[in-house]
mmCIF file of C-alpha atoms in Angstrom:
data_model
loop_
_atom_site.group_PDB
_atom_site.id
_atom_site.type_symbol
_atom_site.label_atom_id
_atom_site.label_comp_id
_atom_site.label_asym_id
_atom_site.label_seq_id
_atom_site.Cartn_x
_atom_site.Cartn_y
_atom_site.Cartn_z
ATOM 1 C CA MET N 1 0.000 0.000 0.000
ATOM 2 C CA ALA N 2 1.124 3.565 -0.673
ATOM 3 C CA MET N 3 2.235 4.409 2.839
ATOM 4 C CA LEU N 4 2.047 8.220 3.026
ATOM 5 C CA THR N 5 -1.285 8.405 1.182
ATOM 6 C CA ASP N 6 -2.906 5.802 3.431
ATOM 7 C CA ASP N 7 -1.526 7.372 6.594
ATOM 8 C CA LEU N 8 -2.761 10.853 5.699
ATOM 9 C CA LEU N 9 -6.088 9.492 4.459
ATOM 10 C CA ALA N 10 -6.605 7.820 7.856
ATOM 11 C CA GLN N 11 -5.876 11.130 9.634
ATOM 12 C CA LEU N 12 -8.507 12.921 7.527
ATOM 13 C CA GLN N 13 -11.289 10.386 8.174
ATOM 14 C CA GLY N 14 -14.108 11.345 10.509
ATOM 15 C CA ALA N 15 -14.390 14.948 11.663
ATOM 16 C CA PRO N 16 -11.898 16.505 9.178
ATOM 17 C CA ALA N 17 -13.673 14.895 6.196
ATOM 18 C CA GLN N 18 -17.041 16.039 7.577
ATOM 19 C CA GLN N 19 -15.790 19.609 7.951
ATOM 20 C CA LEU N 20 -14.464 19.598 4.388
ATOM 21 C CA ALA N 21 -17.787 18.150 3.200
ATOM 22 C CA GLN N 22 -19.728 20.974 4.875
ATOM 23 C CA GLN N 23 -17.424 23.602 3.395
ATOM 24 C CA LEU N 24 -17.774 22.140 -0.108
ATOM 25 C CA GLY N 25 -21.489 21.363 0.162
ATOM 26 C CA LEU N 26 -20.941 17.638 -0.447
ATOM 27 C CA THR N 27 -21.992 14.486 1.377
ATOM 28 C CA PRO N 28 -19.346 12.869 3.625
ATOM 29 C CA SER N 29 -19.125 9.851 1.297
ATOM 30 C CA GLN N 30 -18.616 12.078 -1.782
ATOM 31 C CA THR N 31 -15.899 13.946 0.103
ATOM 32 C CA SER N 32 -14.131 10.778 1.274
ATOM 33 C CA GLY N 33 -14.143 9.462 -2.292
ATOM 34 C CA ALA N 34 -12.770 12.729 -3.640
ATOM 35 C CA ILE N 35 -10.034 12.893 -0.962
ATOM 36 C CA SER N 36 -9.066 9.288 -1.860
ATOM 37 C CA ALA N 37 -8.607 10.364 -5.484
ATOM 38 C CA ALA N 38 -6.903 13.710 -4.784
ATOM 39 C CA LEU N 39 -4.283 12.639 -2.209
ATOM 40 C CA PRO N 40 -2.438 10.126 -4.444
ATOM 41 C CA LEU N 41 -2.423 12.759 -7.188
ATOM 42 C CA LEU N 42 -0.889 15.430 -4.917
ATOM 43 C CA LEU N 43 1.665 13.114 -3.287
ATOM 44 C CA GLY N 44 2.523 11.419 -6.579
ATOM 45 C CA ALA N 45 3.085 14.758 -8.320
ATOM 46 C CA LEU N 46 5.275 15.898 -5.409
ATOM 47 C CA GLY N 47 7.210 12.645 -5.790
ATOM 48 C CA ARG N 48 7.708 13.497 -9.424
ATOM 49 C CA ASN N 49 9.023 16.987 -8.572
ATOM 50 C CA ALA N 50 11.302 15.620 -5.859
ATOM 51 C CA SER N 51 12.795 13.029 -8.234
ATOM 52 C CA GLN N 52 15.290 15.698 -9.329
ATOM 53 C CA PRO N 53 17.841 16.650 -6.625
ATOM 54 C CA GLN N 54 17.142 20.381 -7.047
ATOM 55 C CA GLY N 55 13.403 19.660 -6.814
ATOM 56 C CA ALA N 56 13.865 17.721 -3.582
ATOM 57 C CA GLN N 57 16.026 20.492 -2.119
ATOM 58 C CA ALA N 58 13.563 23.217 -3.055
ATOM 59 C CA LEU N 59 10.649 21.213 -1.641
ATOM 60 C CA TYR N 60 12.540 20.505 1.598
ATOM 61 C CA GLY N 61 13.395 24.211 1.895
ATOM 62 C CA ALA N 62 9.746 25.185 1.368
ATOM 63 C CA LEU N 63 8.613 22.681 4.013
ATOM 64 C CA GLN N 64 11.181 23.987 6.507
ATOM 65 C CA LYS N 65 10.393 27.627 5.862
ATOM 66 C CA ASP N 66 6.605 27.647 5.504
ATOM 67 C CA HIS N 67 5.127 24.426 6.844
ATOM 68 C CA ALA N 68 7.242 23.099 9.733
ATOM 69 C CA GLY N 69 5.664 22.801 13.176
ATOM 70 C CA MET N 70 2.078 22.924 11.933
ATOM 71 C CA ASP N 71 -0.353 20.148 12.702
ATOM 72 C CA ILE N 72 -3.132 19.020 10.405
ATOM 73 C CA GLY N 73 -5.867 20.306 12.743
ATOM 74 C CA SER N 74 -4.585 23.887 12.772
ATOM 75 C CA VAL N 75 -3.975 23.883 8.998
ATOM 76 C CA LEU N 76 -7.487 22.546 8.431
ATOM 77 C CA GLY N 77 -8.851 25.280 10.704
ATOM 78 C CA ALA N 78 -7.045 27.957 8.693
ATOM 79 C CA VAL N 79 -8.248 26.489 5.391
ATOM 80 C CA LEU N 80 -11.869 26.292 6.582
ATOM 81 C CA GLY N 81 -11.579 29.826 7.923
ATOM 82 C CA GLY N 82 -10.963 31.099 4.410
ATOM 83 C CA GLY N 83 -7.164 30.910 4.423
ATOM 84 C CA GLY N 84 -7.191 28.963 1.163
ATOM 85 C CA GLY N 85 -5.105 31.448 -0.810
ATOM 86 C CA GLN N 86 -1.973 29.538 0.029
ATOM 87 C CA GLY N 87 -3.459 26.370 -1.465
ATOM 88 C CA GLY N 88 -3.638 27.856 -4.949
ATOM 89 C CA ALA N 89 0.008 28.927 -4.794
ATOM 90 C CA ILE N 90 1.071 25.445 -3.624
ATOM 91 C CA LEU N 91 -0.877 23.806 -6.470
ATOM 92 C CA GLY N 92 0.898 26.136 -8.906
ATOM 93 C CA HIS N 93 4.236 24.844 -7.619
ATOM 94 C CA ILE N 94 3.151 21.200 -7.660
ATOM 95 C CA PHE N 95 1.507 21.084 -11.086
ATOM 96 C CA GLY N 96 2.912 24.134 -12.861
ATOM 97 C CA GLY N 97 0.887 24.666 -16.034
ATOM 98 C CA GLY N 98 -0.946 21.389 -15.416
ATOM 99 C CA GLN N 99 -3.065 22.700 -12.541
ATOM 100 C CA GLU N 100 -6.288 22.933 -14.564
ATOM 101 C CA ARG N 101 -5.653 19.476 -15.940
ATOM 102 C CA ALA N 102 -5.298 18.168 -12.375
ATOM 103 C CA GLU N 103 -8.575 19.829 -11.348
ATOM 104 C CA ALA N 104 -10.347 18.458 -14.425
ATOM 105 C CA GLY N 105 -8.942 14.990 -13.721
ATOM 106 C CA VAL N 106 -10.220 14.961 -10.148
ATOM 107 C CA ALA N 107 -13.600 16.286 -11.326
ATOM 108 C CA GLN N 108 -13.868 13.574 -13.982
ATOM 109 C CA ALA N 109 -12.752 10.800 -11.637
ATOM 110 C CA THR N 110 -15.133 11.771 -8.833
ATOM 111 C CA GLY N 111 -18.131 13.236 -10.645
ATOM 112 C CA LEU N 112 -17.665 16.621 -8.918
ATOM 113 C CA GLY N 113 -17.790 19.917 -10.772
ATOM 114 C CA GLN N 114 -14.371 21.237 -11.762
ATOM 115 C CA GLY N 115 -14.758 24.252 -9.452
ATOM 116 C CA THR N 116 -15.481 22.003 -6.467
ATOM 117 C CA ALA N 117 -12.597 19.672 -7.379
ATOM 118 C CA GLY N 118 -10.301 22.705 -7.594
ATOM 119 C CA GLN N 119 -11.499 23.933 -4.196
ATOM 120 C CA LEU N 120 -10.845 20.524 -2.654
ATOM 121 C CA LEU N 121 -7.298 20.402 -4.086
ATOM 122 C CA LYS N 122 -6.615 23.915 -2.738
ATOM 123 C CA MET N 123 -7.783 22.824 0.711
ATOM 124 C CA LEU N 124 -5.775 19.609 0.677
ATOM 125 C CA ALA N 125 -2.522 21.149 -0.635
ATOM 126 C CA PRO N 126 -1.511 22.951 2.628
ATOM 127 C CA ILE N 127 -2.573 19.875 4.639
ATOM 128 C CA VAL N 128 -0.322 17.644 2.512
ATOM 129 C CA MET N 129 2.569 20.095 2.949
ATOM 130 C CA ALA N 130 2.133 20.263 6.749
ATOM 131 C CA TYR N 131 1.993 16.465 6.871
ATOM 132 C CA LEU N 132 5.169 16.132 4.770
ATOM 133 C CA ALA N 133 6.953 18.771 6.857
ATOM 134 C CA LYS N 134 6.212 16.753 9.978
ATOM 135 C CA ARG N 135 7.526 13.575 8.336
ATOM 136 C CA ALA N 136 10.608 15.296 6.914
ATOM 137 C CA MET N 137 11.568 17.159 10.085
ATOM 138 C CA SER N 138 11.077 14.085 12.289
ATOM 139 C CA SER N 139 13.503 12.011 10.206
ATOM 140 C CA GLY N 140 16.266 13.562 12.335
ATOM 141 C CA GLN N 141 18.580 14.454 9.429
ATOM 142 C CA ALA N 142 21.037 17.028 10.698
ATOM 143 C CA ARG N 143 21.964 18.467 7.300
ATOM 144 C CA PRO N 144 19.365 19.927 4.934
ATOM 145 C CA ALA N 145 20.975 18.087 1.987
ATOM 146 C CA ASP N 146 20.470 14.745 3.769
ATOM 147 C CA GLY N 147 16.928 15.697 4.731
ATOM 148 C CA ALA N 148 16.153 16.636 1.113
ATOM 149 C CA ALA N 149 17.604 13.351 -0.169
ATOM 150 C CA ALA N 150 15.590 11.341 2.375
ATOM 151 C CA LEU N 151 12.427 13.237 1.437
ATOM 152 C CA GLY N 152 13.071 12.690 -2.278
ATOM 153 C CA GLY N 153 13.524 8.963 -1.659
ATOM 154 C CA LEU N 154 10.363 8.722 0.431
ATOM 155 C CA LEU N 155 8.241 10.566 -2.149
ATOM 156 C CA GLY N 156 9.790 8.674 -5.049
ATOM 157 C CA GLN N 157 8.814 5.395 -3.417
ATOM 158 C CA GLU N 158 5.321 6.735 -2.795
ATOM 159 C CA GLN N 159 4.881 7.706 -6.448
ATOM 160 C CA GLN N 160 5.968 4.216 -7.585
ATOM 161 C CA GLN N 161 3.548 2.529 -5.200
ATOM 162 C CA ILE N 162 0.658 4.754 -6.327
ATOM 163 C CA ARG N 163 1.387 3.887 -9.958
ATOM 164 C CA GLN N 164 1.756 0.158 -9.253
ATOM 165 C CA GLU N 165 -1.505 0.026 -7.330
ATOM 166 C CA GLY N 166 -3.289 1.684 -10.232
ATOM 167 C CA GLY N 167 -6.926 2.212 -9.371
ATOM 168 C CA LEU N 168 -8.408 5.689 -9.373
ATOM 169 C CA GLY N 169 -5.404 7.460 -7.811
ATOM 170 C CA GLY N 170 -2.800 5.759 -9.999
ATOM 171 C CA GLY N 171 -4.797 6.264 -13.184
ATOM 172 C CA LEU N 172 -5.392 9.912 -12.371
ATOM 173 C CA LEU N 173 -1.712 10.490 -11.587
ATOM 174 C CA GLY N 174 -0.664 8.959 -14.913
ATOM 175 C CA ALA N 175 -3.248 10.950 -16.863
ATOM 176 C CA VAL N 176 -2.318 14.279 -15.274
ATOM 177 C CA LEU N 177 1.449 13.816 -15.410
ATOM 178 C CA ASP N 178 1.475 12.421 -18.936
ATOM 179 C CA GLN N 179 1.205 15.909 -20.385
ATOM 180 C CA ASP N 180 1.945 15.195 -24.029
ATOM 181 C CA GLY N 181 -0.496 12.299 -24.231
ATOM 182 C CA ASP N 182 1.968 9.800 -25.683
ATOM 183 C CA GLY N 183 1.369 7.287 -22.895
ATOM 184 C CA GLN N 184 5.017 7.576 -21.875
ATOM 185 C CA LEU N 185 6.335 9.704 -19.052
ATOM 186 C CA GLY N 186 9.378 11.319 -20.544
ATOM 187 C CA LEU N 187 11.332 14.553 -20.513
ATOM 188 C CA GLY N 188 8.653 16.276 -22.554
ATOM 189 C CA ASP N 189 6.241 15.733 -19.681
ATOM 190 C CA LEU N 190 8.714 17.042 -17.130
ATOM 191 C CA ALA N 191 9.204 20.184 -19.205
ATOM 192 C CA GLY N 192 5.431 20.632 -19.455
ATOM 193 C CA LEU N 193 4.966 20.306 -15.717
ATOM 194 C CA GLY N 194 7.285 23.122 -14.723
ATOM 195 C CA GLY N 195 6.561 21.943 -11.214
ATOM 196 C CA LEU N 196 10.017 22.039 -9.690
ATOM 197 C CA PHE N 197 9.726 24.145 -6.594
ATOM 198 C CA GLY N 198 11.086 27.642 -6.791
ATOM 199 C CA ARG N 199 10.771 27.693 -10.564
ATOM 200 C CA LYS N 200 7.859 29.153 -12.373
#
């Protein structure tokens, strides 16, 4: 099983999913289904970005600077309180020019409207970052370069597991990241993503 996705999914079950459902005007089961589709996409795309050393370093730096020391509950509170602006910026970093494609993919996979799918991704993005910051900072790596390498390895493994498991999350990840539609994930797709942190 894709470890990070399952762990975070478990933490969002119950009250957090219900709060997100209320905010989005969805039923709890619709919301749970949509979260199950969106999390592998977000974590898999981050794994893709972190597969390059400079991507892993930039991501680790962003986690240290902006997301360390935050727990999921407080991030969720901020997001539900209208602090969702940050989510859009994070999605821009994760997907680059493919953000709309990611939103459309989640909408198609879950039956939600694209606007609602986009809102959900914006809400989940800061939660994913806070979760990763906690994981990265608790790995006890003294040097940022080691921490970045460990994070890159962890996310790379996650992306592989998501793809191998297939299903909704794996299929969605492949569809969104395969930008040029050739069925192969190559350099052309990486160039299209523009999702390496710190680079627009």
